[in-house]
């Protein structure tokens, strides 16, 4: 016996209506899922998921505000910066839970600060053994590693009256998340969404649902002027002076010894390797050589922890090359770093990068994505020079040559700006760009020096002739 099945041509699929709001798209998605609920407490799981292909978090810190007197009894996969039950003992929690032992309580702050556990706690029976936990706060973009684009931790939360029933569930409010030298994220309020589904822990081909779920959507905010964390300098083979990072690109102190609004002083390209504190004398000497007038008050430093130099190395008939150098002025390293550039007119001609991994991303406004090669993805921090008493400190450095072809970019003018990026990102943070491009110096110098050369040659000829006739 055989059965033949045909699709009903009159069948129409019904749109599935949900009880709660649909999940929103953002650069970073945070989920607060209640897995177990009791009258006086519940177990929640927080998931941090990076959605932006150029977003990132390093050593993330998460904070929120408890609105109804809740406190964190224990955590798995993360920890609070302050582990102290005293706020509960002397607060309303201690008055209600009079016979409760608060000594194991992790945190009773209204605004707890939470961080990821280090990697050596991943297999800890008490606080580890949770998927996607314990990576020291690193959340990579999916373009680098999809399995490391999320972080998870769990917490046992105790409630206060009048919320002492298992259906009285209220998530914390006013979420904030940030990292070290990462973009600033602005987070919205928690929105109730359909319960999150998880793979069945027994290994069966089934799904389990959370009791209740909320989503917090966070978006990257572009840094305001003089509030960045990284900056870019420009230089070129045809210019004897580099264009340094902008003055106060990453903020300025109240020091009145320097000018916060003055443009940076032109310097030789090799001086970009020197810390700003050691550049003043070199900048003054360079100004004297070039017959430039120095301002009465010198400009302030850029104050950036990371700077990137974009140097146009060559420009020939069929193509051109640039050298990209990353400087780490911090005393700690950056592991699994990445950088991205938007270079609109030159993007179609991108050919290769030689000491980094490079990927073209036309879907992201013609972006080129760079990351370190395997074994070379560690940007060291600043260290002492060979002779610490005399030599300046040396930044961590990585660089690579990048080649472009001109056959796909007819009419490109490298020197007039087409060979310089219009946007640079390091570890998700947008870097401050200079306000001008390097100026060609060879042509002006030849026009100035050519007449004196004729005079010198003519004088030499006269002297030689005079000697012959003596």
Coordinates of C-alpha atoms in Angstrom, one line a residue:
X1 CA 0.0 0.0 0.0
X2 CA 1.3 3.5 -0.8
X3 CA 0.1 7.0 0.1
X4 CA 0.6 10.1 -2.0
X5 CA 0.6 13.5 -0.3
X6 CA -0.1 16.7 -2.0
X7 CA 0.1 20.3 -0.6
X8 CA -3.2 21.9 -0.2
X9 CA -3.1 24.9 -2.6
X10 CA -5.6 26.8 -0.4
X11 CA -3.4 26.5 2.7
X12 CA -2.2 29.8 4.1
X13 CA 0.4 30.0 6.9
X14 CA -0.8 31.9 9.9
X15 CA 1.5 34.6 11.4
X16 CA 2.5 33.7 14.9
X17 CA 1.4 36.3 17.4
X18 CA 3.4 36.6 20.5
X19 CA 2.3 37.8 23.9
X20 CA 5.3 40.1 24.4
X21 CA 7.4 42.5 22.3
X22 CA 9.5 41.1 19.5
X23 CA 13.3 41.0 20.1
X24 CA 15.1 44.2 19.0
X25 CA 18.3 44.5 16.9
X26 CA 21.2 46.4 18.4
X27 CA 25.0 46.4 18.5
X28 CA 25.0 44.5 21.8
X29 CA 22.1 42.3 23.1
X30 CA 21.8 41.5 26.8
X31 CA 19.3 38.9 27.9
X32 CA 18.0 38.4 31.5
X33 CA 16.3 35.0 31.7
X34 CA 14.8 33.5 34.8
X35 CA 15.5 29.8 34.8
X36 CA 14.1 28.8 38.2
X37 CA 11.6 30.6 40.4
X38 CA 10.7 30.2 44.1
X39 CA 8.6 32.3 46.5
X40 CA 11.5 34.3 47.9
X41 CA 14.3 33.9 45.3
X42 CA 15.0 32.9 41.7
X43 CA 17.9 31.8 39.5
X44 CA 18.6 34.1 36.5
X45 CA 21.0 33.8 33.6
X46 CA 22.5 36.9 31.8
X47 CA 23.7 36.6 28.3
X48 CA 25.9 39.2 26.7
X49 CA 25.9 38.8 22.9
X50 CA 27.9 40.9 20.4
X51 CA 25.9 41.5 17.3
X52 CA 27.9 44.3 15.6
X53 CA 30.7 42.8 13.3
X54 CA 33.0 45.6 14.4
X55 CA 31.9 45.8 18.1
X56 CA 33.9 44.4 21.0
X57 CA 34.4 44.2 24.7
X58 CA 37.6 43.6 26.7
X59 CA 37.5 43.1 30.5
X60 CA 33.8 44.0 30.5
X61 CA 32.1 45.6 33.5
X62 CA 28.3 45.4 33.8
X63 CA 26.2 47.4 36.3
X64 CA 22.5 47.9 36.9
X65 CA 20.2 49.2 39.6
X66 CA 18.0 47.0 41.8
X67 CA 14.7 48.7 42.2
X68 CA 12.9 46.5 44.8
X69 CA 15.6 45.7 47.4
X70 CA 16.9 42.5 45.8
X71 CA 20.4 41.2 46.6
X72 CA 22.8 38.7 44.9
X73 CA 23.2 35.5 47.0
X74 CA 25.7 33.7 44.7
X75 CA 27.0 33.8 41.1
X76 CA 28.5 31.4 38.6
X77 CA 30.6 32.5 35.7
X78 CA 31.1 36.0 37.0
X79 CA 31.8 38.0 40.2
X80 CA 31.0 41.3 41.8
X81 CA 33.8 43.8 42.5
X82 CA 32.6 44.1 46.1
X83 CA 31.8 40.9 48.0
X84 CA 30.3 42.2 51.2
X85 CA 27.0 41.3 53.0
X86 CA 27.1 44.2 55.4
X87 CA 24.6 46.3 53.4
X88 CA 22.1 43.5 53.9
X89 CA 22.8 42.9 57.5
X90 CA 22.3 46.5 58.5
X91 CA 19.6 47.2 55.9
X92 CA 15.9 46.2 55.4
X93 CA 17.0 42.8 54.1
X94 CA 18.5 42.0 57.5
X95 CA 15.3 43.2 59.3
X96 CA 13.1 40.9 57.2
X97 CA 15.5 37.8 57.0
X98 CA 16.3 37.9 60.7
X99 CA 17.4 34.3 61.1
X100 CA 19.1 34.2 57.7
X101 CA 22.9 33.6 57.5
X102 CA 24.2 36.4 55.3
X103 CA 27.9 35.4 55.5
X104 CA 27.7 33.5 52.1
X105 CA 25.9 36.4 50.4
X106 CA 28.0 37.8 47.5
X107 CA 26.7 41.4 47.1
X108 CA 24.0 43.7 48.6
X109 CA 24.7 46.8 46.7
X110 CA 22.0 48.7 44.9
X111 CA 24.4 49.3 42.0
X112 CA 26.6 46.1 41.8
X113 CA 29.5 46.1 39.4
X114 CA 29.9 42.7 37.7
X115 CA 32.9 41.3 35.8
X116 CA 33.7 38.0 34.0
X117 CA 35.9 35.4 35.6
X118 CA 39.4 34.7 34.4
X119 CA 40.1 31.6 32.2
X120 CA 41.6 29.6 35.1
X121 CA 38.2 29.4 36.7
X122 CA 36.4 27.9 33.7
X123 CA 36.5 24.3 35.2
X124 CA 35.9 25.4 38.8
X125 CA 33.1 23.2 40.3
X126 CA 31.7 26.1 42.4
X127 CA 31.8 29.1 40.1
X128 CA 32.7 27.8 36.6
X129 CA 31.6 25.0 34.3
X130 CA 29.2 27.3 32.4
X131 CA 29.2 27.6 28.6
X132 CA 30.7 30.9 27.3
X133 CA 31.9 32.0 30.7
X134 CA 35.3 32.7 32.1
X135 CA 37.2 34.5 29.3
X136 CA 38.4 37.4 31.3
X137 CA 35.7 39.6 29.9
X138 CA 36.5 39.3 26.2
X139 CA 33.6 39.4 23.8
X140 CA 34.8 39.3 20.2
X141 CA 32.9 40.2 17.0
X142 CA 31.5 37.4 15.0
X143 CA 33.9 38.3 12.2
X144 CA 36.8 37.1 14.4
X145 CA 35.2 34.2 16.3
X146 CA 31.5 33.4 16.5
X147 CA 31.9 31.1 19.5
X148 CA 33.5 33.9 21.5
X149 CA 31.0 36.6 20.6
X150 CA 28.9 36.0 23.7
X151 CA 29.4 35.7 27.5
X152 CA 27.1 34.1 30.0
X153 CA 26.8 34.1 33.8
X154 CA 24.1 33.0 36.4
X155 CA 23.1 34.6 39.7
X156 CA 20.8 33.6 42.6
X157 CA 18.7 36.6 43.5
X158 CA 16.7 37.0 46.8
X159 CA 13.6 39.2 46.8
X160 CA 11.9 41.4 49.4
X161 CA 8.3 41.9 50.3
X162 CA 5.8 42.4 48.7
X163 CA 7.3 40.3 45.9
X164 CA 7.3 37.0 47.8
X165 CA 5.6 34.8 45.2
X166 CA 7.2 32.9 42.3
X167 CA 5.4 35.0 39.7
X168 CA 6.6 38.4 41.1
X169 CA 9.7 38.8 38.8
X170 CA 11.2 42.2 38.2
X171 CA 14.5 42.6 36.3
X172 CA 17.1 45.2 37.3
X173 CA 17.0 48.6 35.5
X174 CA 19.4 51.2 34.1
X175 CA 21.9 48.7 32.6
X176 CA 25.4 49.9 31.6
X177 CA 28.3 47.9 30.1
X178 CA 31.7 49.0 29.1
X179 CA 35.2 47.6 28.5
X180 CA 38.8 48.8 28.3
X181 CA 39.5 50.9 25.2
X182 CA 36.2 49.7 23.6
X183 CA 33.3 51.7 22.3
X184 CA 30.8 53.3 24.6
X185 CA 27.4 51.5 24.6
X186 CA 24.1 53.2 25.4
X187 CA 21.6 50.7 26.7
X188 CA 17.8 50.9 26.7
X189 CA 15.4 49.6 29.4
X190 CA 14.7 45.9 29.8
X191 CA 11.8 44.8 27.5
X192 CA 9.7 41.7 28.3
X193 CA 10.1 39.2 25.3
X194 CA 9.1 35.7 24.7
X195 CA 10.8 33.2 27.0
X196 CA 14.3 32.2 25.7
X197 CA 14.7 28.6 24.5
X198 CA 17.7 26.6 25.4
X199 CA 19.0 23.1 24.3
X200 CA 17.9 20.4 26.8
X201 CA 20.7 19.8 29.3
X202 CA 20.2 16.0 29.1
X203 CA 21.4 16.0 25.5
X204 CA 18.0 15.1 24.0
X205 CA 16.8 16.7 20.8
X206 CA 14.5 18.9 22.8
X207 CA 14.3 22.5 24.0
X208 CA 13.6 24.0 27.4
X209 CA 12.2 27.5 27.9
X210 CA 12.9 30.1 30.5
X211 CA 10.2 31.1 32.9
X212 CA 10.5 34.7 31.9
X213 CA 12.9 36.7 29.7
X214 CA 13.8 40.3 29.2
X215 CA 16.0 41.9 26.5
X216 CA 18.3 45.0 26.9
X217 CA 19.5 46.5 23.6
X218 CA 22.7 48.5 23.6
X219 CA 24.0 50.6 20.7
X220 CA 27.5 52.0 20.1
X221 CA 27.8 55.8 20.4
X222 CA 30.4 57.6 18.3
X223 CA 32.9 59.4 20.5
X224 CA 32.6 63.2 20.8
X225 CA 35.6 65.4 19.9
X226 CA 38.4 65.1 22.4
X227 CA 36.7 62.1 24.1
X228 CA 38.2 59.2 22.1
X229 CA 40.5 56.4 23.3
X230 CA 42.7 56.0 20.2
X231 CA 43.9 58.3 17.4
X232 CA 45.5 58.3 14.0
X233 CA 48.5 60.1 12.5
X234 CA 49.3 60.5 8.8
X235 CA 52.6 60.5 7.0
X236 CA 53.9 60.0 3.5
X237 CA 57.0 59.4 1.5
X238 CA 56.6 62.7 -0.3
X239 CA 56.4 64.8 2.9
X240 CA 59.2 65.4 5.3
X241 CA 56.8 66.1 8.2
X242 CA 54.2 63.8 9.7
X243 CA 50.7 65.0 10.8
X244 CA 50.5 63.8 14.4
X245 CA 47.4 62.9 16.3
X246 CA 45.1 65.8 17.2
X247 CA 45.7 67.8 20.3
X248 CA 43.7 66.3 23.2
X249 CA 42.3 63.7 20.9
X250 CA 41.5 61.5 23.9
X251 CA 40.9 64.2 26.4
X252 CA 42.9 66.7 28.4
X253 CA 43.6 67.4 32.0
X254 CA 43.3 70.9 33.6
X255 CA 47.0 71.5 33.0
X256 CA 47.4 75.1 32.0
X257 CA 51.0 74.7 30.9
X258 CA 49.9 73.6 27.4
X259 CA 47.4 74.8 24.9
X260 CA 44.4 72.5 24.5
X261 CA 43.2 74.2 21.3
X262 CA 46.4 74.6 19.4
X263 CA 47.1 72.3 16.4
X264 CA 49.8 69.7 16.9
X265 CA 53.3 70.5 15.8
X266 CA 54.6 68.9 12.7
X267 CA 57.4 66.4 13.5
X268 CA 59.6 64.0 11.5
X269 CA 57.9 60.6 11.0
X270 CA 60.5 58.8 13.2
X271 CA 59.5 60.9 16.2
X272 CA 56.1 59.2 16.2
X273 CA 57.9 56.3 18.0
X274 CA 58.8 58.6 20.9
X275 CA 56.4 59.2 23.8
X276 CA 54.9 62.7 23.8
X277 CA 56.8 63.7 26.9
X278 CA 60.1 63.3 25.0
X279 CA 58.9 64.9 21.7
X280 CA 59.0 68.6 22.7
X281 CA 62.7 69.1 22.2
X282 CA 62.6 67.2 18.9
X283 CA 59.6 69.3 17.7
X284 CA 61.4 72.5 18.6
X285 CA 64.5 71.5 16.8
X286 CA 62.5 70.4 13.7
X287 CA 60.7 73.8 13.7
X288 CA 64.0 75.6 13.8
X289 CA 65.3 73.5 10.8
X290 CA 62.1 74.3 8.9
X291 CA 62.1 77.9 9.9
X292 CA 58.6 77.6 11.5
X293 CA 57.5 79.9 14.3
X294 CA 56.5 78.1 17.5
X295 CA 53.5 79.3 19.5
X296 CA 54.2 80.8 22.9
X297 CA 52.3 77.9 24.6
X298 CA 53.0 74.5 23.0
X299 CA 50.0 72.2 22.2
X300 CA 48.9 69.5 24.7
X301 CA 49.5 65.8 24.0
X302 CA 46.9 63.6 22.5
X303 CA 46.6 61.4 25.7
X304 CA 45.6 58.3 23.7
X305 CA 46.4 54.8 24.9
X306 CA 46.6 53.5 21.3
X307 CA 47.7 55.4 18.2
X308 CA 47.8 54.2 14.6
X309 CA 50.1 55.7 11.9
X310 CA 49.0 55.5 8.3
X311 CA 52.0 56.0 6.0
X312 CA 51.8 56.2 2.2
X313 CA 55.0 54.4 1.2
X314 CA 54.9 54.4 -2.6
X315 CA 52.8 55.7 -5.5
X316 CA 53.5 54.4 -9.0
X317 CA 51.6 54.1 -12.3
X318 CA 49.8 50.8 -11.7
X319 CA 49.4 50.9 -7.9
X320 CA 50.5 52.2 -4.5
X321 CA 51.3 50.9 -1.0
X322 CA 50.8 52.1 2.5
X323 CA 52.2 51.0 5.9
X324 CA 49.9 50.7 8.9
X325 CA 51.6 50.8 12.3
X326 CA 49.8 50.2 15.6
X327 CA 51.4 51.7 18.8
X328 CA 50.3 50.6 22.3
X329 CA 51.2 53.3 24.9
X330 CA 49.5 51.4 27.7
X331 CA 51.3 49.2 30.2
X332 CA 49.1 46.2 29.4
X333 CA 48.8 44.2 26.1
X334 CA 45.9 43.7 23.7
X335 CA 45.3 40.1 22.9
X336 CA 43.4 39.2 19.7
X337 CA 43.4 42.8 18.6
X338 CA 41.7 44.0 15.4
X339 CA 41.6 47.1 13.3
X340 CA 39.3 48.2 10.5
X341 CA 39.5 51.1 8.0
X342 CA 37.1 52.7 5.6
X343 CA 39.0 54.0 2.6
X344 CA 36.2 54.7 0.1
X345 CA 37.9 55.6 -3.2
X346 CA 40.7 53.1 -2.8
X347 CA 38.6 50.2 -1.5
X348 CA 38.0 48.5 -4.9
X349 CA 41.8 48.5 -5.5
X350 CA 42.7 46.7 -2.3
X351 CA 45.1 43.9 -3.2
X352 CA 46.8 42.4 -0.1
X353 CA 48.2 42.9 3.4
X354 CA 51.4 41.1 4.2
X355 CA 51.9 40.9 8.0
X356 CA 48.2 40.9 9.1
X357 CA 45.1 39.0 8.0
X358 CA 42.9 41.2 5.9
X359 CA 39.3 40.8 4.8
X360 CA 37.2 43.0 2.5
X361 CA 33.8 43.8 3.9
X362 CA 31.8 45.7 1.1
X363 CA 28.6 45.2 3.1
X364 CA 30.0 47.5 5.9
X365 CA 30.5 50.7 3.9
X366 CA 33.6 49.4 2.1
X367 CA 35.5 48.4 5.2
X368 CA 38.8 46.4 5.3
X369 CA 39.2 44.3 8.4
X370 CA 42.6 43.5 9.8
X371 CA 43.7 41.2 12.6
X372 CA 47.0 39.7 13.7
X373 CA 48.3 36.5 12.2
X374 CA 48.2 33.4 14.4
X375 CA 50.9 33.8 17.0
X376 CA 51.2 37.5 16.2
X377 CA 47.9 38.7 17.5
X378 CA 49.4 40.1 20.8
X379 CA 50.0 43.8 20.8
X380 CA 52.5 44.3 23.7
X381 CA 52.3 47.2 26.1
X382 CA 54.8 50.0 26.6
X383 CA 58.2 49.0 28.1
X384 CA 61.4 50.7 29.3
X385 CA 64.1 51.6 26.8
X386 CA 67.5 49.9 26.6
X387 CA 68.8 52.3 29.2
X388 CA 65.9 53.4 31.4
X389 CA 67.9 56.3 32.9
X390 CA 68.5 57.9 29.4
X391 CA 66.3 56.2 26.8
X392 CA 62.5 57.0 26.5
X393 CA 60.0 54.2 27.0
X394 CA 59.2 52.1 23.9
X395 CA 55.6 51.4 22.9
X396 CA 54.4 48.0 21.8
X397 CA 54.3 48.0 18.0
X398 CA 53.0 45.9 15.0
X399 CA 52.9 47.0 11.4
X400 CA 52.3 45.7 7.9
X401 CA 52.5 46.9 4.3
X402 CA 49.2 47.1 2.4
X403 CA 49.1 47.1 -1.4
X404 CA 46.5 48.6 -3.8
X405 CA 46.1 48.4 -7.5
X406 CA 44.9 51.4 -9.7
X407 CA 43.2 49.5 -12.5
X408 CA 40.0 49.2 -10.4
X409 CA 40.2 52.9 -9.2
X410 CA 40.8 55.1 -12.3
X411 CA 41.4 58.7 -11.4
X412 CA 42.5 58.1 -7.9
X413 CA 44.8 60.8 -6.4
X414 CA 46.7 59.2 -3.5
X415 CA 48.5 62.4 -2.4
X416 CA 45.4 64.6 -2.3
X417 CA 43.6 62.3 0.2
X418 CA 42.3 59.3 -1.7
X419 CA 45.1 57.2 -0.2
X420 CA 44.1 57.9 3.4
X421 CA 41.3 56.3 5.4
X422 CA 38.2 58.2 6.3
X423 CA 37.4 56.1 9.3
X424 CA 39.7 53.9 11.5
X425 CA 38.5 51.5 14.3
X426 CA 40.6 49.7 16.9
X427 CA 39.0 47.0 19.0
X428 CA 35.6 48.5 18.2
X429 CA 36.5 52.1 19.2
X430 CA 36.5 54.7 16.5
X431 CA 39.8 56.6 16.5
X432 CA 40.2 60.4 16.0
X433 CA 41.5 61.3 12.6
X434 CA 43.8 64.3 11.7
X435 CA 42.2 67.3 10.2
X436 CA 44.7 67.5 7.3
X437 CA 46.9 65.4 5.1
X438 CA 50.7 65.4 4.7
X439 CA 51.8 68.2 2.5
X440 CA 54.2 67.6 -0.4
X441 CA 57.6 69.1 0.5
X442 CA 59.9 68.0 -2.3
X443 CA 58.5 70.4 -4.9
X444 CA 58.7 73.5 -2.8
X445 CA 62.1 72.6 -1.5
X446 CA 63.5 72.2 -5.1
X447 CA 62.0 75.5 -6.2
X448 CA 63.6 77.3 -3.2
X449 CA 67.0 75.6 -3.5
X450 CA 67.4 75.6 -7.2
X451 CA 68.5 79.3 -7.7
X452 CA 71.2 79.1 -4.9
X453 CA 72.5 75.9 -6.6
X454 CA 73.0 77.9 -9.8
X455 CA 74.8 80.6 -8.0
X456 CA 77.1 78.1 -6.2
X457 CA 77.9 76.4 -9.5
X458 CA 78.6 79.7 -11.3
X459 CA 80.9 80.9 -8.5
X460 CA 82.8 77.6 -8.6
X461 CA 83.3 78.0 -12.4
X462 CA 84.6 81.6 -11.9
X463 CA 87.1 80.4 -9.3
X464 CA 88.3 77.5 -11.5
X465 CA 88.7 79.8 -14.5
X466 CA 90.5 82.4 -12.4
X467 CA 93.1 79.8 -11.2
X468 CA 93.8 78.7 -14.7
X469 CA 94.7 82.2 -15.9
X470 CA 97.0 82.9 -13.0

